[in-house]
Amino acid sequence: MRDFNVSPAAEHARKLIPSVDEIIGAQADLLSSQLQAMSEALFPPTSKKVLRKFTSGEAARLISISDSTLRKMTLAGEGPQPYLASNGRRLYTLAQINEIRQLLAESLRGRDRIDVVPHRRPGEHLQVVAVTNFKGGSGKTTTSAHLAQYLALQGYRVLAVDLDPQASLSALLGVLPETEVLANQTLYAAIRYDDHKKSLKEVIRTTYFDGLDLVPGNLELMEFEHTTPKALTSGGQMRDGLFFTRVAKALDDVADQYDIVVIDCPPQLGFLTLSGLCAATAMVVTVHPQMLDIASMSQFLLMTRDLLGVVRDAGGELKYDFVRYLLTRFEPQDAPQTKVAALLRNMFDDFVLTNTMVKSAAVSDAGLTKQTLYEIGRESLTRSTYDRAMESLQAVNGEIEGLIKAAWGRA
């Protein structure tokens, strides 16, 4: 309806002003195109991410043998032969390292096979670790990517599941969600309610990281948030189970192929997150030790309790091997952060991981090129910065690996 107090010229001018959805849409297109251009500059369309090679010392540490033993194997022609760098250093790919693990496992004396090839044994259930928090910026995706890669480096068969529609984990693992993930190529394909449903096997992609596969994400995952309420009211979800069982059932199709699944959950409590939490056997909650973040986490925990209580009353299984809080972006010299960390430890005791992920420029610098700390070499950064960040990262992931082993009953 026309406002007669406004002149025709002013009204005409107002009509020419774009609406807020048009402004946001134009900015989204601009940002997307710029990100695409930056990505193509770093990784041209014809190229794919390739994991760096590891020195003989790094390879020996990963396999848990001495460098001299590895050298003797090379001289005897046993196993894959390393690449020789221009400076004479021996370099191994992760695939070669895993090949050497298998070779050693077949000729072990006095050691258990799982010391070298730690695949789960009969009776050891698939470990599904959900990394979650209600608040963005807590280091959730970075934690998920580094944990998945760490476990693959140790020789486990790992599946990373990107449950976040923003799909940052997919981008970190070399899959561009805007251009390389098409319709029905995310986890949604395996949990949807209609006849276009697929097996998860058809969605999984191998990555440049040997032993680490990926279920990519993109905005399509939001469809589950929209279709689930319709299925709840129509009863359509009963054909393939209640909504909170669907991720678990999808994982059942591929359980025999993996030892550990790492799920990067969205930073909100929707149907996707609930379904992921109900599929999990363990949960890691990332926490930035500041009071605003702690207040947000409190709300997250209260909402999680209420929603999971509803799921449990509906027959959902909610038994975790472990729940832990991980302090991320931690600055030990920051007095307020230290106080918050002490508060959490006093309240939650052993539920807080002993080790913390320190705030580091090394992680940030690696992220600029969509890489993790495990992908960049020590020579790429200031060595003291790299070593400090890597020490923290290894301690955190090693502690989580220890919890997984304990859940399996391993020493």
mmCIF file of C-alpha atoms in Angstrom:
data_model
loop_
_atom_site.group_PDB
_atom_site.id
_atom_site.type_symbol
_atom_site.label_atom_id
_atom_site.label_comp_id
_atom_site.label_asym_id
_atom_site.label_seq_id
_atom_site.Cartn_x
_atom_site.Cartn_y
_atom_site.Cartn_z
ATOM 1 C CA MET A 1 0.000 0.000 0.000
ATOM 2 C CA ARG A 2 1.353 3.380 -1.024
ATOM 3 C CA ASP A 3 2.264 5.893 1.699
ATOM 4 C CA PHE A 4 0.818 9.191 0.425
ATOM 5 C CA ASN A 5 3.157 11.154 2.711
ATOM 6 C CA VAL A 6 6.075 9.956 0.567
ATOM 7 C CA SER A 7 6.731 11.662 -2.728
ATOM 8 C CA PRO A 8 6.516 9.539 -5.914
ATOM 9 C CA ALA A 9 10.236 10.176 -6.550
ATOM 10 C CA ALA A 10 11.199 8.958 -3.076
ATOM 11 C CA GLU A 11 8.999 5.898 -3.424
ATOM 12 C CA HIS A 12 10.536 5.112 -6.807
ATOM 13 C CA ALA A 13 14.029 5.457 -5.291
ATOM 14 C CA ARG A 14 13.096 3.140 -2.415
ATOM 15 C CA LYS A 15 11.945 0.479 -4.881
ATOM 16 C CA LEU A 16 15.338 0.615 -6.562
ATOM 17 C CA ILE A 17 17.111 -0.281 -3.292
ATOM 18 C CA PRO A 18 17.795 -4.055 -3.230
ATOM 19 C CA SER A 19 16.021 -6.113 -0.586
ATOM 20 C CA VAL A 20 18.106 -7.667 2.194
ATOM 21 C CA ASP A 21 17.934 -11.137 0.625
ATOM 22 C CA GLU A 22 19.260 -9.735 -2.651
ATOM 23 C CA ILE A 23 22.088 -7.927 -0.829
ATOM 24 C CA ILE A 24 23.064 -11.052 1.135
ATOM 25 C CA GLY A 25 22.747 -13.195 -1.994
ATOM 26 C CA ALA A 26 25.056 -10.906 -3.979
ATOM 27 C CA GLN A 27 27.609 -10.874 -1.153
ATOM 28 C CA ALA A 28 27.406 -14.666 -0.840
ATOM 29 C CA ASP A 29 28.054 -15.047 -4.590
ATOM 30 C CA LEU A 30 30.979 -12.624 -4.415
ATOM 31 C CA LEU A 31 32.549 -14.380 -1.429
ATOM 32 C CA SER A 32 32.031 -17.815 -2.976
ATOM 33 C CA SER A 33 33.691 -16.750 -6.236
ATOM 34 C CA GLN A 34 36.643 -15.218 -4.379
ATOM 35 C CA LEU A 35 37.112 -18.349 -2.258
ATOM 36 C CA GLN A 36 36.938 -20.458 -5.404
ATOM 37 C CA ALA A 37 39.586 -18.262 -7.085
ATOM 38 C CA MET A 38 41.861 -18.483 -4.032
ATOM 39 C CA SER A 39 41.404 -22.246 -3.864
ATOM 40 C CA GLU A 40 42.207 -22.662 -7.563
ATOM 41 C CA ALA A 41 45.330 -20.528 -7.118
ATOM 42 C CA LEU A 42 46.520 -22.807 -4.310
ATOM 43 C CA PHE A 43 45.223 -26.043 -5.815
ATOM 44 C CA PRO A 44 44.505 -25.809 -9.572
ATOM 45 C CA PRO A 45 41.443 -27.766 -10.806
ATOM 46 C CA THR A 46 43.698 -30.337 -12.447
ATOM 47 C CA SER A 47 45.535 -31.008 -9.192
ATOM 48 C CA LYS A 48 44.578 -32.814 -6.015
ATOM 49 C CA LYS A 49 45.940 -32.484 -2.520
ATOM 50 C CA VAL A 50 48.916 -34.758 -1.975
ATOM 51 C CA LEU A 51 50.301 -35.645 1.428
ATOM 52 C CA ARG A 52 53.966 -34.866 1.921
ATOM 53 C CA LYS A 53 56.497 -37.671 2.231
ATOM 54 C CA PHE A 54 57.994 -38.557 5.597
ATOM 55 C CA THR A 55 61.676 -38.786 6.461
ATOM 56 C CA SER A 56 63.066 -42.144 7.533
ATOM 57 C CA GLY A 57 63.191 -40.885 11.139
ATOM 58 C CA GLU A 58 59.515 -39.865 11.035
ATOM 59 C CA ALA A 59 58.559 -43.169 9.381
ATOM 60 C CA ALA A 60 60.459 -45.183 11.992
ATOM 61 C CA ARG A 61 58.722 -43.310 14.834
ATOM 62 C CA LEU A 62 55.305 -43.908 13.281
ATOM 63 C CA ILE A 63 56.010 -47.637 12.904
ATOM 64 C CA SER A 64 57.620 -47.810 16.375
ATOM 65 C CA ILE A 65 60.913 -49.247 15.157
ATOM 66 C CA SER A 66 64.405 -47.792 15.090
ATOM 67 C CA ASP A 67 65.710 -45.878 12.107
ATOM 68 C CA SER A 68 68.552 -48.407 11.821
ATOM 69 C CA THR A 69 66.044 -51.285 11.527
ATOM 70 C CA LEU A 70 64.267 -49.413 8.736
ATOM 71 C CA ARG A 71 67.603 -48.790 6.997
ATOM 72 C CA LYS A 72 68.505 -52.486 7.205
ATOM 73 C CA MET A 73 65.176 -53.418 5.630
ATOM 74 C CA THR A 74 65.850 -50.999 2.775
ATOM 75 C CA LEU A 75 69.376 -52.353 2.179
ATOM 76 C CA ALA A 76 68.028 -55.929 2.226
ATOM 77 C CA GLY A 77 65.365 -54.999 -0.338
ATOM 78 C CA GLU A 78 62.548 -55.785 2.083
ATOM 79 C CA GLY A 79 59.371 -53.808 1.594
ATOM 80 C CA PRO A 80 58.846 -50.687 -0.500
ATOM 81 C CA GLN A 81 61.937 -48.734 -1.417
ATOM 82 C CA PRO A 82 62.061 -45.105 -0.271
ATOM 83 C CA TYR A 83 62.369 -42.075 -2.491
ATOM 84 C CA LEU A 84 65.772 -40.400 -2.409
ATOM 85 C CA ALA A 85 65.776 -36.634 -2.007
ATOM 86 C CA SER A 86 68.456 -34.461 -3.615
ATOM 87 C CA ASN A 87 70.257 -34.274 -0.270
ATOM 88 C CA GLY A 88 70.307 -38.075 0.010
ATOM 89 C CA ARG A 89 67.571 -38.351 2.641
ATOM 90 C CA ARG A 90 65.227 -41.319 2.413
ATOM 91 C CA LEU A 91 61.533 -40.381 2.135
ATOM 92 C CA TYR A 92 58.447 -42.589 2.509
ATOM 93 C CA THR A 93 54.811 -42.072 1.590
ATOM 94 C CA LEU A 94 52.164 -42.956 4.164
ATOM 95 C CA ALA A 95 51.044 -45.826 1.904
ATOM 96 C CA GLN A 96 54.609 -47.218 2.018
ATOM 97 C CA ILE A 97 54.688 -46.853 5.805
ATOM 98 C CA ASN A 98 51.461 -48.867 6.064
ATOM 99 C CA GLU A 99 52.906 -51.470 3.688
ATOM 100 C CA ILE A 100 55.933 -51.821 5.976
ATOM 101 C CA ARG A 101 53.577 -52.195 8.961
ATOM 102 C CA GLN A 102 51.848 -55.126 7.267
ATOM 103 C CA LEU A 103 55.190 -56.697 6.374
ATOM 104 C CA LEU A 104 56.436 -56.449 9.963
ATOM 105 C CA ALA A 105 53.157 -57.786 11.369
ATOM 106 C CA GLU A 106 53.650 -60.987 9.376
ATOM 107 C CA SER A 107 57.096 -61.619 10.846
ATOM 108 C CA LEU A 108 56.739 -60.433 14.439
ATOM 109 C CA ARG A 109 58.578 -62.164 17.243
ATOM 110 C CA GLY A 110 57.668 -61.381 20.823
ATOM 111 C CA ARG A 111 55.284 -58.558 19.911
ATOM 112 C CA ASP A 112 51.535 -58.500 19.363
ATOM 113 C CA ARG A 113 50.393 -57.785 15.811
ATOM 114 C CA ILE A 114 48.279 -54.854 17.036
ATOM 115 C CA ASP A 115 51.448 -53.128 18.243
ATOM 116 C CA VAL A 116 52.288 -52.586 14.579
ATOM 117 C CA VAL A 117 48.931 -52.819 12.776
ATOM 118 C CA PRO A 118 46.377 -51.639 15.357
ATOM 119 C CA HIS A 119 43.220 -52.682 13.486
ATOM 120 C CA ARG A 120 40.387 -53.721 15.783
ATOM 121 C CA ARG A 121 40.056 -57.398 16.515
ATOM 122 C CA PRO A 122 36.942 -59.595 16.717
ATOM 123 C CA GLY A 123 34.877 -58.459 19.671
ATOM 124 C CA GLU A 124 36.194 -54.886 19.534
ATOM 125 C CA HIS A 125 33.337 -52.628 18.481
ATOM 126 C CA LEU A 126 33.572 -49.797 15.970
ATOM 127 C CA GLN A 127 34.571 -46.610 17.776
ATOM 128 C CA VAL A 128 32.492 -43.588 16.727
ATOM 129 C CA VAL A 129 33.862 -40.361 18.220
ATOM 130 C CA ALA A 130 31.568 -37.317 17.929
ATOM 131 C CA VAL A 131 33.381 -33.983 18.202
ATOM 132 C CA THR A 132 30.846 -31.356 19.162
ATOM 133 C CA ASN A 133 29.975 -28.024 20.735
ATOM 134 C CA PHE A 134 27.105 -25.585 20.581
ATOM 135 C CA LYS A 135 29.344 -22.595 19.863
ATOM 136 C CA GLY A 136 31.330 -22.001 16.696
ATOM 137 C CA GLY A 137 34.992 -21.068 16.947
ATOM 138 C CA SER A 138 35.851 -23.630 19.609
ATOM 139 C CA GLY A 139 38.220 -25.532 17.301
ATOM 140 C CA LYS A 140 35.777 -28.365 16.632
ATOM 141 C CA THR A 141 36.587 -28.920 12.958
ATOM 142 C CA THR A 142 40.335 -28.474 13.459
ATOM 143 C CA THR A 143 40.178 -31.012 16.299
ATOM 144 C CA SER A 144 38.211 -33.468 14.119
ATOM 145 C CA ALA A 145 40.627 -33.196 11.189
ATOM 146 C CA HIS A 146 43.766 -33.541 13.302
ATOM 147 C CA LEU A 147 42.318 -36.459 15.287
ATOM 148 C CA ALA A 148 41.287 -38.337 12.132
ATOM 149 C CA GLN A 149 44.689 -37.770 10.526
ATOM 150 C CA TYR A 150 46.579 -38.699 13.694
ATOM 151 C CA LEU A 151 44.718 -42.005 13.934
ATOM 152 C CA ALA A 152 45.396 -42.748 10.256
ATOM 153 C CA LEU A 153 49.095 -42.035 10.824
ATOM 154 C CA GLN A 154 49.080 -44.603 13.652
ATOM 155 C CA GLY A 155 47.792 -47.240 11.219
ATOM 156 C CA TYR A 156 44.065 -47.305 12.032
ATOM 157 C CA ARG A 157 41.397 -47.470 9.322
ATOM 158 C CA VAL A 158 39.560 -44.183 9.786
ATOM 159 C CA LEU A 159 36.356 -42.699 8.381
ATOM 160 C CA ALA A 160 35.778 -38.957 8.804
ATOM 161 C CA VAL A 161 32.123 -37.902 8.578
ATOM 162 C CA ASP A 162 31.349 -34.247 7.874
ATOM 163 C CA LEU A 163 27.964 -33.688 9.486
ATOM 164 C CA ASP A 164 28.241 -29.890 9.332
ATOM 165 C CA PRO A 165 26.457 -28.203 6.372
ATOM 166 C CA GLN A 166 29.256 -25.609 6.334
ATOM 167 C CA ALA A 167 31.552 -28.535 5.394
ATOM 168 C CA SER A 168 34.834 -27.080 6.682
ATOM 169 C CA LEU A 169 36.137 -30.596 7.410
ATOM 170 C CA SER A 170 35.560 -31.603 3.786
ATOM 171 C CA ALA A 171 37.520 -28.566 2.594
ATOM 172 C CA LEU A 172 40.394 -29.370 4.971
ATOM 173 C CA LEU A 173 40.503 -32.923 3.616
ATOM 174 C CA GLY A 174 40.719 -31.777 0.011
ATOM 175 C CA VAL A 175 37.082 -31.805 -1.136
ATOM 176 C CA LEU A 176 35.509 -28.479 -2.106
ATOM 177 C CA PRO A 177 31.872 -28.608 -0.940
ATOM 178 C CA GLU A 178 30.655 -25.947 -3.391
ATOM 179 C CA THR A 179 31.955 -27.577 -6.577
ATOM 180 C CA GLU A 180 33.027 -31.166 -5.904
ATOM 181 C CA VAL A 181 30.088 -32.437 -3.851
ATOM 182 C CA LEU A 182 26.963 -32.788 -5.976
ATOM 183 C CA ALA A 183 23.376 -33.645 -5.062
ATOM 184 C CA ASN A 184 22.966 -36.842 -3.044
ATOM 185 C CA GLN A 185 26.702 -37.163 -2.378
ATOM 186 C CA THR A 186 26.716 -36.327 1.346
ATOM 187 C CA LEU A 187 25.634 -38.301 4.398
ATOM 188 C CA TYR A 188 22.104 -37.093 3.651
ATOM 189 C CA ALA A 189 21.996 -39.626 0.805
ATOM 190 C CA ALA A 190 22.251 -42.461 3.363
ATOM 191 C CA ILE A 191 19.785 -41.078 5.938
ATOM 192 C CA ARG A 192 17.056 -39.515 3.801
ATOM 193 C CA TYR A 193 13.457 -40.714 3.940
ATOM 194 C CA ASP A 194 12.563 -41.099 0.244
ATOM 195 C CA ASP A 195 13.391 -43.513 -2.571
ATOM 196 C CA HIS A 196 16.623 -41.689 -3.465
ATOM 197 C CA LYS A 197 18.335 -43.148 -0.415
ATOM 198 C CA LYS A 198 21.757 -44.752 -0.998
ATOM 199 C CA SER A 199 24.096 -47.011 0.925
ATOM 200 C CA LEU A 200 26.876 -45.110 2.681
ATOM 201 C CA LYS A 201 29.334 -47.152 0.602
ATOM 202 C CA GLU A 202 28.271 -45.128 -2.446
ATOM 203 C CA VAL A 203 29.038 -41.824 -0.725
ATOM 204 C CA ILE A 204 32.435 -42.519 0.876
ATOM 205 C CA ARG A 205 35.492 -41.044 -0.839
ATOM 206 C CA THR A 206 39.126 -41.976 -0.423
ATOM 207 C CA THR A 207 41.443 -39.090 0.463
ATOM 208 C CA TYR A 208 45.078 -38.257 -0.198
ATOM 209 C CA PHE A 209 45.727 -39.522 3.348
ATOM 210 C CA ASP A 210 46.247 -43.291 3.154
ATOM 211 C CA GLY A 211 43.909 -45.064 5.593
ATOM 212 C CA LEU A 212 41.563 -42.067 5.913
ATOM 213 C CA ASP A 213 38.269 -41.932 4.001
ATOM 214 C CA LEU A 214 35.682 -39.152 3.991
ATOM 215 C CA VAL A 215 31.919 -38.726 3.876
ATOM 216 C CA PRO A 216 31.790 -35.145 2.592
ATOM 217 C CA GLY A 217 29.261 -32.506 3.550
ATOM 218 C CA ASN A 218 27.638 -29.434 2.035
ATOM 219 C CA LEU A 219 24.431 -27.424 2.406
ATOM 220 C CA GLU A 220 22.391 -30.443 1.275
ATOM 221 C CA LEU A 221 22.672 -31.784 4.844
ATOM 222 C CA MET A 222 20.183 -29.098 5.919
ATOM 223 C CA GLU A 223 17.509 -31.099 4.090
ATOM 224 C CA PHE A 224 17.510 -33.558 6.995
ATOM 225 C CA GLU A 225 16.466 -30.741 9.324
ATOM 226 C CA HIS A 226 13.542 -29.953 7.012
ATOM 227 C CA THR A 227 12.381 -33.458 6.084
ATOM 228 C CA THR A 228 12.568 -34.988 9.565
ATOM 229 C CA PRO A 229 9.632 -32.979 11.023
ATOM 230 C CA LYS A 230 7.511 -34.047 8.032
ATOM 231 C CA ALA A 231 8.528 -37.672 8.547
ATOM 232 C CA LEU A 232 7.731 -37.408 12.266
ATOM 233 C CA THR A 233 4.197 -36.154 11.600
ATOM 234 C CA SER A 234 3.476 -38.494 8.694
ATOM 235 C CA GLY A 235 5.000 -41.643 10.184
ATOM 236 C CA GLY A 236 7.178 -41.998 7.078
ATOM 237 C CA GLN A 237 10.334 -42.382 9.120
ATOM 238 C CA MET A 238 9.261 -45.709 10.592
ATOM 239 C CA ARG A 239 10.078 -47.604 7.408
ATOM 240 C CA ASP A 240 13.829 -47.291 7.989
ATOM 241 C CA GLY A 241 13.832 -46.464 11.681
ATOM 242 C CA LEU A 242 13.431 -43.392 13.843
ATOM 243 C CA PHE A 243 15.446 -40.306 12.883
ATOM 244 C CA PHE A 244 17.961 -40.734 15.689
ATOM 245 C CA THR A 245 18.924 -44.241 14.518
ATOM 246 C CA ARG A 246 19.605 -43.349 10.905
ATOM 247 C CA VAL A 247 23.267 -42.323 11.134
ATOM 248 C CA ALA A 248 24.049 -45.431 13.197
ATOM 249 C CA LYS A 249 22.307 -47.650 10.635
ATOM 250 C CA ALA A 250 24.186 -45.975 7.797
ATOM 251 C CA LEU A 251 27.492 -46.658 9.570
ATOM 252 C CA ASP A 252 26.497 -50.302 10.085
ATOM 253 C CA ASP A 253 26.804 -50.802 6.305
ATOM 254 C CA VAL A 254 30.532 -49.996 6.390
ATOM 255 C CA ALA A 255 31.500 -50.916 9.959
ATOM 256 C CA ASP A 256 33.668 -53.871 8.875
ATOM 257 C CA GLN A 257 35.902 -51.573 6.808
ATOM 258 C CA TYR A 258 36.939 -49.246 9.645
ATOM 259 C CA ASP A 259 38.297 -49.158 13.174
ATOM 260 C CA ILE A 260 37.311 -45.605 14.104
ATOM 261 C CA VAL A 261 34.811 -43.054 12.824
ATOM 262 C CA VAL A 262 35.296 -39.346 13.621
ATOM 263 C CA ILE A 263 32.138 -37.224 13.264
ATOM 264 C CA ASP A 264 32.402 -33.444 12.987
ATOM 265 C CA CYS A 265 29.008 -32.300 14.320
ATOM 266 C CA PRO A 266 27.296 -28.993 13.420
ATOM 267 C CA PRO A 267 27.515 -26.174 16.000
ATOM 268 C CA GLN A 268 23.835 -26.471 16.887
ATOM 269 C CA LEU A 269 21.493 -29.048 18.374
ATOM 270 C CA GLY A 270 19.317 -30.112 15.476
ATOM 271 C CA PHE A 271 18.185 -33.468 14.148
ATOM 272 C CA LEU A 272 21.575 -33.974 12.447
ATOM 273 C CA THR A 273 23.537 -33.492 15.644
ATOM 274 C CA LEU A 274 21.161 -35.658 17.672
ATOM 275 C CA SER A 275 21.369 -38.457 15.132
ATOM 276 C CA GLY A 276 25.170 -38.185 15.157
ATOM 277 C CA LEU A 277 25.324 -38.249 18.963
ATOM 278 C CA CYS A 278 23.073 -41.316 19.039
ATOM 279 C CA ALA A 279 25.420 -43.096 16.624
ATOM 280 C CA ALA A 280 28.465 -42.241 18.724
ATOM 281 C CA THR A 281 30.271 -44.455 21.217
ATOM 282 C CA ALA A 282 32.226 -41.487 22.606
ATOM 283 C CA MET A 283 32.003 -37.706 22.673
ATOM 284 C CA VAL A 284 34.668 -35.003 22.755
ATOM 285 C CA VAL A 285 33.351 -31.520 23.594
ATOM 286 C CA THR A 286 35.706 -28.745 22.527
ATOM 287 C CA VAL A 287 35.838 -25.798 24.928
ATOM 288 C CA HIS A 288 37.529 -22.437 24.549
ATOM 289 C CA PRO A 289 38.351 -21.516 28.177
ATOM 290 C CA GLN A 290 36.624 -18.131 28.391
ATOM 291 C CA MET A 291 33.549 -17.278 30.454
ATOM 292 C CA LEU A 292 31.279 -16.500 27.490
ATOM 293 C CA ASP A 293 32.167 -19.833 25.924
ATOM 294 C CA ILE A 294 31.632 -21.635 29.229
ATOM 295 C CA ALA A 295 28.192 -20.020 29.568
ATOM 296 C CA SER A 296 27.354 -21.152 26.045
ATOM 297 C CA MET A 297 28.579 -24.659 26.841
ATOM 298 C CA SER A 298 26.334 -24.728 29.907
ATOM 299 C CA GLN A 299 23.307 -24.063 27.695
ATOM 300 C CA PHE A 300 24.533 -26.678 25.239
ATOM 301 C CA LEU A 301 24.803 -29.320 27.963
ATOM 302 C CA LEU A 302 21.349 -28.507 29.372
ATOM 303 C CA MET A 303 19.752 -28.736 25.927
ATOM 304 C CA THR A 304 21.671 -31.928 25.140
ATOM 305 C CA ARG A 305 20.462 -33.517 28.380
ATOM 306 C CA ASP A 306 16.830 -32.672 27.629
ATOM 307 C CA LEU A 307 16.914 -33.774 24.001
ATOM 308 C CA LEU A 308 18.860 -36.974 24.608
ATOM 309 C CA GLY A 309 16.468 -37.726 27.466
ATOM 310 C CA VAL A 310 13.608 -37.633 24.976
ATOM 311 C CA VAL A 311 15.585 -39.919 22.657
ATOM 312 C CA ARG A 312 16.281 -42.352 25.508
ATOM 313 C CA ASP A 313 12.601 -42.419 26.460
ATOM 314 C CA ALA A 314 11.817 -43.284 22.842
ATOM 315 C CA GLY A 315 14.121 -46.309 23.046
ATOM 316 C CA GLY A 316 17.450 -44.832 21.931
ATOM 317 C CA GLU A 317 20.677 -46.408 23.227
ATOM 318 C CA LEU A 318 22.882 -43.810 24.902
ATOM 319 C CA LYS A 319 25.891 -45.605 26.348
ATOM 320 C CA TYR A 320 29.249 -43.944 25.711
ATOM 321 C CA ASP A 321 32.673 -45.423 26.313
ATOM 322 C CA PHE A 322 33.870 -41.970 27.324
ATOM 323 C CA VAL A 323 32.898 -38.294 27.377
ATOM 324 C CA ARG A 324 35.685 -35.738 27.596
ATOM 325 C CA TYR A 325 36.078 -31.969 27.470
ATOM 326 C CA LEU A 326 39.037 -30.689 25.465
ATOM 327 C CA LEU A 327 40.405 -27.213 26.166
ATOM 328 C CA THR A 328 41.232 -25.621 22.811
ATOM 329 C CA ARG A 329 43.044 -22.435 21.767
ATOM 330 C CA PHE A 330 44.426 -22.429 25.284
ATOM 331 C CA GLU A 331 46.947 -19.754 26.295
ATOM 332 C CA PRO A 332 48.771 -20.897 29.465
ATOM 333 C CA GLN A 333 50.059 -17.367 30.138
ATOM 334 C CA ASP A 334 46.547 -15.905 30.076
ATOM 335 C CA ALA A 335 45.466 -15.660 33.738
ATOM 336 C CA PRO A 336 41.665 -15.585 33.091
ATOM 337 C CA GLN A 337 41.931 -18.656 30.840
ATOM 338 C CA THR A 338 43.983 -20.464 33.460
ATOM 339 C CA LYS A 339 41.306 -19.709 36.072
ATOM 340 C CA VAL A 340 38.538 -20.991 33.794
ATOM 341 C CA ALA A 341 40.553 -24.146 33.075
ATOM 342 C CA ALA A 342 41.049 -24.714 36.801
ATOM 343 C CA LEU A 343 37.317 -24.177 37.386
ATOM 344 C CA LEU A 344 36.431 -26.810 34.794
ATOM 345 C CA ARG A 345 38.918 -29.297 36.229
ATOM 346 C CA ASN A 346 37.561 -28.758 39.732
ATOM 347 C CA MET A 347 33.992 -29.307 38.551
ATOM 348 C CA PHE A 348 34.466 -32.126 36.040
ATOM 349 C CA ASP A 349 37.711 -33.724 37.271
ATOM 350 C CA ASP A 350 38.748 -36.597 34.956
ATOM 351 C CA PHE A 351 36.118 -35.648 32.382
ATOM 352 C CA VAL A 352 38.490 -32.882 31.263
ATOM 353 C CA LEU A 353 41.375 -34.158 29.142
ATOM 354 C CA THR A 354 44.702 -33.780 30.900
ATOM 355 C CA ASN A 355 46.308 -32.295 27.804
ATOM 356 C CA THR A 356 45.202 -29.065 26.143
ATOM 357 C CA MET A 357 45.426 -27.817 22.574
ATOM 358 C CA VAL A 358 47.394 -24.604 22.860
ATOM 359 C CA LYS A 359 46.679 -21.581 20.713
ATOM 360 C CA SER A 360 49.336 -21.537 18.015
ATOM 361 C CA ALA A 361 50.200 -19.534 14.943
ATOM 362 C CA ALA A 362 51.392 -22.815 13.395
ATOM 363 C CA VAL A 363 47.833 -24.196 13.225
ATOM 364 C CA SER A 364 46.507 -20.869 11.894
ATOM 365 C CA ASP A 365 49.236 -20.612 9.254
ATOM 366 C CA ALA A 366 48.570 -24.156 8.074
ATOM 367 C CA GLY A 367 44.843 -23.399 7.876
ATOM 368 C CA LEU A 368 45.462 -20.503 5.475
ATOM 369 C CA THR A 369 46.312 -23.062 2.797
ATOM 370 C CA LYS A 370 43.617 -25.529 3.927
ATOM 371 C CA GLN A 371 46.202 -27.773 5.540
ATOM 372 C CA THR A 372 46.693 -29.296 8.957
ATOM 373 C CA LEU A 373 49.804 -29.442 11.089
ATOM 374 C CA TYR A 374 50.380 -33.052 10.012
ATOM 375 C CA GLU A 375 50.514 -32.010 6.358
ATOM 376 C CA ILE A 376 53.119 -29.266 6.555
ATOM 377 C CA GLY A 377 56.744 -30.055 7.220
ATOM 378 C CA ARG A 378 58.758 -28.727 10.130
ATOM 379 C CA GLU A 379 60.797 -26.680 7.669
ATOM 380 C CA SER A 380 57.710 -24.699 6.609
ATOM 381 C CA LEU A 381 57.393 -22.783 9.896
ATOM 382 C CA THR A 382 59.486 -21.401 12.724
ATOM 383 C CA ARG A 383 60.751 -24.595 14.319
ATOM 384 C CA SER A 384 60.043 -23.627 17.918
ATOM 385 C CA THR A 385 56.469 -22.640 17.004
ATOM 386 C CA TYR A 386 55.944 -25.847 15.044
ATOM 387 C CA ASP A 387 57.439 -28.061 17.766
ATOM 388 C CA ARG A 388 55.330 -26.473 20.504
ATOM 389 C CA ALA A 389 52.105 -26.889 18.530
ATOM 390 C CA MET A 390 52.965 -30.449 17.463
ATOM 391 C CA GLU A 391 53.832 -31.460 21.017
ATOM 392 C CA SER A 392 50.432 -30.226 22.205
ATOM 393 C CA LEU A 393 48.610 -31.871 19.300
ATOM 394 C CA GLN A 394 50.326 -35.221 19.749
ATOM 395 C CA ALA A 395 49.595 -35.217 23.486
ATOM 396 C CA VAL A 396 45.874 -34.506 22.989
ATOM 397 C CA ASN A 397 45.393 -37.066 20.232
ATOM 398 C CA GLY A 398 47.493 -39.650 22.048
ATOM 399 C CA GLU A 399 45.304 -39.245 25.123
ATOM 400 C CA ILE A 400 42.144 -39.790 23.044
ATOM 401 C CA GLU A 401 43.759 -42.827 21.390
ATOM 402 C CA GLY A 402 44.462 -44.191 24.876
ATOM 403 C CA LEU A 403 40.772 -43.851 25.777
ATOM 404 C CA ILE A 404 39.813 -45.715 22.592
ATOM 405 C CA LYS A 405 42.255 -48.528 23.408
ATOM 406 C CA ALA A 406 40.893 -48.723 26.952
ATOM 407 C CA ALA A 407 37.355 -49.047 25.568
ATOM 408 C CA TRP A 408 38.583 -52.019 23.536
ATOM 409 C CA GLY A 409 40.188 -53.526 26.617
ATOM 410 C CA ARG A 410 43.729 -53.068 25.375
ATOM 411 C CA ALA A 411 46.558 -52.244 27.735
#
